[in-house]
Structure formats: structure tokens, C-alpha cells
Amino acid sequence: MAENKEQQSPYPLAPAANGYARSDTESAYHDARELRKRKRKKCLLYIVLFVVFQTGIILLFALTVMNIRTPKFRVRSAAFENFNVGTPTNPSFSLRINAEFGIKNTNFGHFKYQNSAVYFIYGSVKVGEVVVQKARAKARSTRKFNAAVELSFPENSQLRNDLNSGFVRLISQSKLRGKVELMKVLKKNKSTDMNCSMDIVTATQQLTNIVCK
């Protein structure tokens, strides 16, 4: 009987060993499933971040590159020749102005404009004009050019008062029509207006107080 008990005693241990094997298999399966789940979450996170990044790039491109702004046309400076001033009893004023103009283009495409003209006005009278030849202002730059024009002021009481004060107020006006071209694909019509006021100092023959709107 004792021998039978000794021979039967190892057998109850077998089910316990099988139980451990099943537990290890289930644990490995669970770990693999959790790993796949983490990988899917990480992959989804990368996709979301990529979409957000691409959306930011598109918005930045639309707000900067694709945002077409109106160029600015201004009088930058001027020098005078043939500066002739009359007397208080016989007021007269004529001169030759060599003006430097600037077309500031802040767009990422060039601004191509047509022929135009700049008109110089004293009071409500046009005292001179200069032709602006068609050309192109490069992207993100200011195109500068010079032009000369003869100005002849009307002999009236306003001129007499201005000559006595030593300051003659002059206005320049113009309108440039053209197109802004982006990457040779997108073209948009744009026009820019010049409306500048300035003072001619008769004593020093200088141009001061240039204000452009």
C-alpha cells in the first residue's frame, strides 16, 4: 500500500504545471495586445500632429504669401534747380524739381504697373506734371526712380502770402494701376494712390515736411 501511495503522489502536480503554462500564455497574449494598442495610439498621435502641423503651414502661407497688399507710391526726396522767386510787390515763383519717387511692394510677387503721371498742385491749380513709365517693382522691395519737372506757380495773393512766410505748400498726386503676380500663376489687379504734401523752404531751397497718406 505504501508503494502504491508513493507511485501515485507525483500525478496531482501535473494539473498545477498546466495551470502555470496557461497563465504564462495568457499574460504574453495580454502584453502583446497592450503593446499593439500603444502602437496604434502612438501612430494616431503622430497622424494628428502631422495634420495640425500641415494646417498651420497652410494658414501661415495663406496669411503671408497669399495675402496680396496694395503697394505704396511716395515722394522720397527732391532737389531744386532754376529757383526763381519774385518780389513781394510782384510775386512769382518757378523752379525745376528733381524728385525721387519710391514704389514700395511688400508682396511676395512683383508689381507690374502701367504708364501714369504725377501731378504737382499748388492750392487748387496744377503747376506741373511728370510722366511715370511702366515698369515692375520686385517682390519685397522698393523701386526707386528719379524724374524732373518744371513748376510754375500762379501769381496771386496766396503766393504773395506764402513767399512772405518763407514756406510754399505743394501737393503731389498720382494713381498707379497694375497687377501683382505670385509665382507666375496668381494675378490680381492692384492700384495705388499717391497723395503727398510737402513744404518748399524758399530761404534754403529745400523740401521739408513730406507727408504721404
Tab-separated table of C-alpha atoms in Angstrom:
chain	number	residue	atom	x	y	z
A	1	MET	CA	0.000	0.000	0.000
A	2	ALA	CA	2.802	2.352	0.812
A	3	GLU	CA	4.391	1.655	-2.539
A	4	ASN	CA	1.097	2.497	-4.296
A	5	LYS	CA	0.879	5.848	-2.434
A	6	GLU	CA	4.469	6.698	-3.366
A	7	GLN	CA	3.759	5.919	-7.034
A	8	GLN	CA	0.508	7.974	-7.092
A	9	SER	CA	1.851	11.062	-5.276
A	10	PRO	CA	3.541	12.763	-8.315
A	11	TYR	CA	0.405	12.808	-10.516
A	12	PRO	CA	-1.596	15.594	-8.750
A	13	LEU	CA	1.280	18.000	-9.547
A	14	ALA	CA	0.673	17.810	-13.329
A	15	PRO	CA	-2.505	19.947	-13.417
A	16	ALA	CA	-0.743	22.695	-11.462
A	17	ALA	CA	2.047	22.788	-14.077
A	18	ASN	CA	-0.526	23.100	-16.874
A	19	GLY	CA	-2.174	25.946	-14.959
A	20	TYR	CA	1.079	27.896	-14.854
A	21	ALA	CA	1.601	27.325	-18.586
A	22	ARG	CA	-1.836	28.680	-19.393
A	23	SER	CA	-1.233	31.675	-17.136
A	24	ASP	CA	2.053	32.493	-18.903
A	25	THR	CA	0.400	32.193	-22.320
A	26	GLU	CA	-2.461	34.458	-21.333
A	27	SER	CA	-0.049	37.018	-19.879
A	28	ALA	CA	2.059	37.027	-23.043
A	29	TYR	CA	-1.074	37.438	-25.195
A	30	HIS	CA	-2.281	40.284	-22.968
A	31	ASP	CA	1.105	42.037	-23.134
A	32	ALA	CA	1.192	41.714	-26.926
A	33	ARG	CA	-2.304	43.142	-27.196
A	34	GLU	CA	-1.392	46.085	-24.936
A	35	LEU	CA	1.730	46.700	-26.999
A	36	ARG	CA	-0.291	46.782	-30.211
A	37	LYS	CA	-2.769	49.142	-28.590
A	38	ARG	CA	0.015	51.535	-27.519
A	39	LYS	CA	1.490	51.434	-31.009
A	40	ARG	CA	-1.898	52.295	-32.527
A	41	LYS	CA	-2.312	55.209	-30.105
A	42	LYS	CA	1.175	56.473	-30.875
A	43	CYS	CA	0.540	56.171	-34.609
A	44	LEU	CA	-2.748	58.061	-34.254
A	45	LEU	CA	-0.988	60.768	-32.238
A	46	TYR	CA	1.631	61.186	-34.968
A	47	ILE	CA	-1.099	61.498	-37.593
A	48	VAL	CA	-2.923	64.156	-35.577
A	49	LEU	CA	0.300	66.115	-35.020
A	50	PHE	CA	1.121	65.919	-38.725
A	51	VAL	CA	-2.346	67.179	-39.687
A	52	VAL	CA	-2.084	70.054	-37.185
A	53	PHE	CA	1.385	70.954	-38.497
A	54	GLN	CA	0.224	70.910	-42.124
A	55	THR	CA	-2.823	73.019	-41.243
A	56	GLY	CA	-0.562	75.565	-39.530
A	57	ILE	CA	1.710	75.719	-42.576
A	58	ILE	CA	-1.267	76.257	-44.899
A	59	LEU	CA	-2.695	79.012	-42.682
A	60	LEU	CA	0.688	80.732	-42.426
A	61	PHE	CA	1.097	80.531	-46.203
A	62	ALA	CA	-2.396	81.941	-46.762
A	63	LEU	CA	-1.932	84.809	-44.286
A	64	THR	CA	1.520	85.860	-45.531
A	65	VAL	CA	2.393	84.768	-49.059
A	66	MET	CA	-1.138	84.698	-50.479
A	67	ASN	CA	-2.253	87.899	-48.746
A	68	ILE	CA	-1.854	90.480	-51.521
A	69	ARG	CA	-1.395	94.022	-50.220
A	70	THR	CA	-1.580	97.366	-52.001
A	71	PRO	CA	1.860	98.805	-52.919
A	72	LYS	CA	2.725	102.309	-51.723
A	73	PHE	CA	3.751	105.137	-54.076
A	74	ARG	CA	5.553	108.058	-52.407
A	75	VAL	CA	7.780	111.096	-52.907
A	76	ARG	CA	11.021	110.301	-51.093
A	77	SER	CA	13.076	113.465	-51.603
A	78	ALA	CA	13.747	116.288	-54.049
A	79	ALA	CA	16.356	118.821	-55.128
A	80	PHE	CA	15.785	122.108	-56.947
A	81	GLU	CA	17.281	123.931	-59.921
A	82	ASN	CA	16.460	127.281	-61.575
A	83	PHE	CA	14.964	128.509	-58.327
A	84	ASN	CA	13.340	131.868	-59.175
A	85	VAL	CA	11.457	133.901	-56.586
A	86	GLY	CA	9.771	137.243	-57.332
A	87	THR	CA	9.332	140.261	-55.071
A	88	PRO	CA	6.535	140.913	-52.578
A	89	THR	CA	5.066	143.538	-54.903
A	90	ASN	CA	5.387	141.293	-57.942
A	91	PRO	CA	5.090	137.713	-56.622
A	92	SER	CA	6.261	134.960	-58.932
A	93	PHE	CA	7.736	131.557	-58.343
A	94	SER	CA	9.176	128.986	-60.712
A	95	LEU	CA	11.655	126.170	-60.342
A	96	ARG	CA	12.816	122.840	-61.654
A	97	ILE	CA	12.314	119.935	-59.247
A	98	ASN	CA	14.332	116.729	-59.429
A	99	ALA	CA	12.252	114.328	-57.361
A	100	GLU	CA	12.998	110.811	-56.193
A	101	PHE	CA	9.953	108.563	-56.098
A	102	GLY	CA	9.558	105.186	-54.449
A	103	ILE	CA	7.165	102.291	-55.052
A	104	LYS	CA	7.220	100.002	-52.029
A	105	ASN	CA	5.999	96.477	-52.792
A	106	THR	CA	5.668	94.278	-49.682
A	107	ASN	CA	4.115	91.346	-51.565
A	108	PHE	CA	5.852	88.052	-52.343
A	109	GLY	CA	5.187	88.647	-56.042
A	110	HIS	CA	6.263	91.530	-58.280
A	111	PHE	CA	4.023	94.519	-59.041
A	112	LYS	CA	3.819	95.360	-62.718
A	113	TYR	CA	2.296	98.794	-63.351
A	114	GLN	CA	1.269	100.768	-66.417
A	115	ASN	CA	2.187	104.256	-67.632
A	116	SER	CA	0.950	107.027	-65.387
A	117	ALA	CA	1.704	110.597	-64.324
A	118	VAL	CA	2.414	112.557	-61.140
A	119	TYR	CA	0.662	115.900	-60.805
A	120	PHE	CA	2.009	118.733	-58.664
A	121	ILE	CA	-0.681	121.031	-57.291
A	122	TYR	CA	-0.491	124.403	-55.577
A	123	GLY	CA	-3.730	125.393	-53.903
A	124	SER	CA	-6.190	124.025	-56.460
A	125	VAL	CA	-4.046	124.713	-59.530
A	126	LYS	CA	-1.899	122.154	-61.315
A	127	VAL	CA	1.583	123.670	-61.619
A	128	GLY	CA	3.395	120.746	-63.263
A	129	GLU	CA	3.344	117.053	-64.101
A	130	VAL	CA	5.789	114.283	-64.852
A	131	VAL	CA	5.285	111.027	-66.746
A	132	VAL	CA	5.838	107.704	-64.976
A	133	GLN	CA	6.933	104.984	-67.385
A	134	LYS	CA	5.548	101.487	-66.967
A	135	ALA	CA	7.878	99.151	-65.133
A	136	ARG	CA	7.982	96.495	-62.424
A	137	ALA	CA	8.629	96.649	-58.685
A	138	LYS	CA	10.243	93.437	-57.497
A	139	ALA	CA	8.809	91.338	-54.693
A	140	ARG	CA	9.565	92.526	-51.146
A	141	SER	CA	11.461	95.601	-52.331
A	142	THR	CA	11.171	99.313	-53.092
A	143	ARG	CA	11.681	100.520	-56.649
A	144	LYS	CA	13.250	103.981	-56.730
A	145	PHE	CA	13.414	106.284	-59.742
A	146	ASN	CA	14.048	109.974	-60.422
A	147	ALA	CA	12.148	112.430	-62.570
A	148	ALA	CA	12.483	116.143	-63.287
A	149	VAL	CA	9.681	118.631	-63.893
A	150	GLU	CA	9.320	122.368	-64.334
A	151	LEU	CA	6.939	124.039	-61.887
A	152	SER	CA	5.384	127.439	-62.489
A	153	PHE	CA	3.196	128.935	-59.761
A	154	PRO	CA	0.274	131.331	-60.385
A	155	GLU	CA	0.750	134.946	-59.377
A	156	ASN	CA	-1.943	135.591	-56.779
A	157	SER	CA	-2.453	136.756	-53.214
A	158	GLN	CA	-1.918	133.258	-51.804
A	159	LEU	CA	1.525	133.061	-53.413
A	160	ARG	CA	2.394	136.504	-52.023
A	161	ASN	CA	1.478	135.399	-48.503
A	162	ASP	CA	3.377	132.113	-48.829
A	163	LEU	CA	6.510	133.823	-50.137
A	164	ASN	CA	6.385	136.284	-47.248
A	165	SER	CA	6.134	133.365	-44.787
A	166	GLY	CA	9.011	131.539	-46.495
A	167	PHE	CA	7.043	128.300	-46.995
A	168	VAL	CA	5.202	127.214	-50.129
A	169	ARG	CA	2.912	124.190	-49.680
A	170	LEU	CA	2.949	121.742	-52.606
A	171	ILE	CA	0.842	118.615	-53.179
A	172	SER	CA	1.681	115.647	-55.404
A	173	GLN	CA	-0.993	113.235	-56.607
A	174	SER	CA	-0.923	110.157	-58.787
A	175	LYS	CA	-2.532	106.771	-59.392
A	176	LEU	CA	-0.653	103.658	-60.495
A	177	ARG	CA	-2.649	100.759	-61.961
A	178	GLY	CA	-1.141	97.338	-62.335
A	179	LYS	CA	-1.086	93.694	-61.273
A	180	VAL	CA	0.591	91.725	-58.528
A	181	GLU	CA	1.801	88.343	-59.790
A	182	LEU	CA	2.523	85.459	-57.415
A	183	MET	CA	4.638	82.557	-58.672
A	184	LYS	CA	3.607	83.413	-62.262
A	185	VAL	CA	0.259	81.749	-61.547
A	186	LEU	CA	-1.907	84.053	-59.440
A	187	LYS	CA	-2.506	87.555	-60.781
A	188	LYS	CA	-4.539	90.240	-59.035
A	189	ASN	CA	-5.277	93.781	-60.160
A	190	LYS	CA	-3.994	96.396	-57.748
A	191	SER	CA	-3.835	100.186	-57.886
A	192	THR	CA	-2.030	102.544	-55.562
A	193	ASP	CA	-2.708	106.239	-54.971
A	194	MET	CA	-0.181	108.929	-54.147
A	195	ASN	CA	-1.326	111.877	-52.066
A	196	CYS	CA	1.659	113.688	-50.583
A	197	SER	CA	2.019	117.178	-49.155
A	198	MET	CA	5.337	118.980	-48.711
A	199	ASP	CA	6.766	122.412	-47.973
A	200	ILE	CA	9.283	124.292	-50.101
A	201	VAL	CA	11.533	126.467	-47.937
A	202	THR	CA	12.378	129.441	-50.141
A	203	ALA	CA	15.259	130.685	-47.977
A	204	THR	CA	17.232	127.421	-48.089
A	205	GLN	CA	15.710	125.986	-51.293
A	206	GLN	CA	14.918	122.720	-49.572
A	207	LEU	CA	11.952	120.378	-49.442
A	208	THR	CA	10.674	119.525	-45.942
A	209	ASN	CA	7.680	118.028	-44.123
A	210	ILE	CA	6.886	115.353	-46.689
A	211	VAL	CA	3.708	113.627	-45.522
A	212	CYS	CA	2.041	110.923	-47.613
A	213	LYS	CA	-1.339	109.369	-46.930
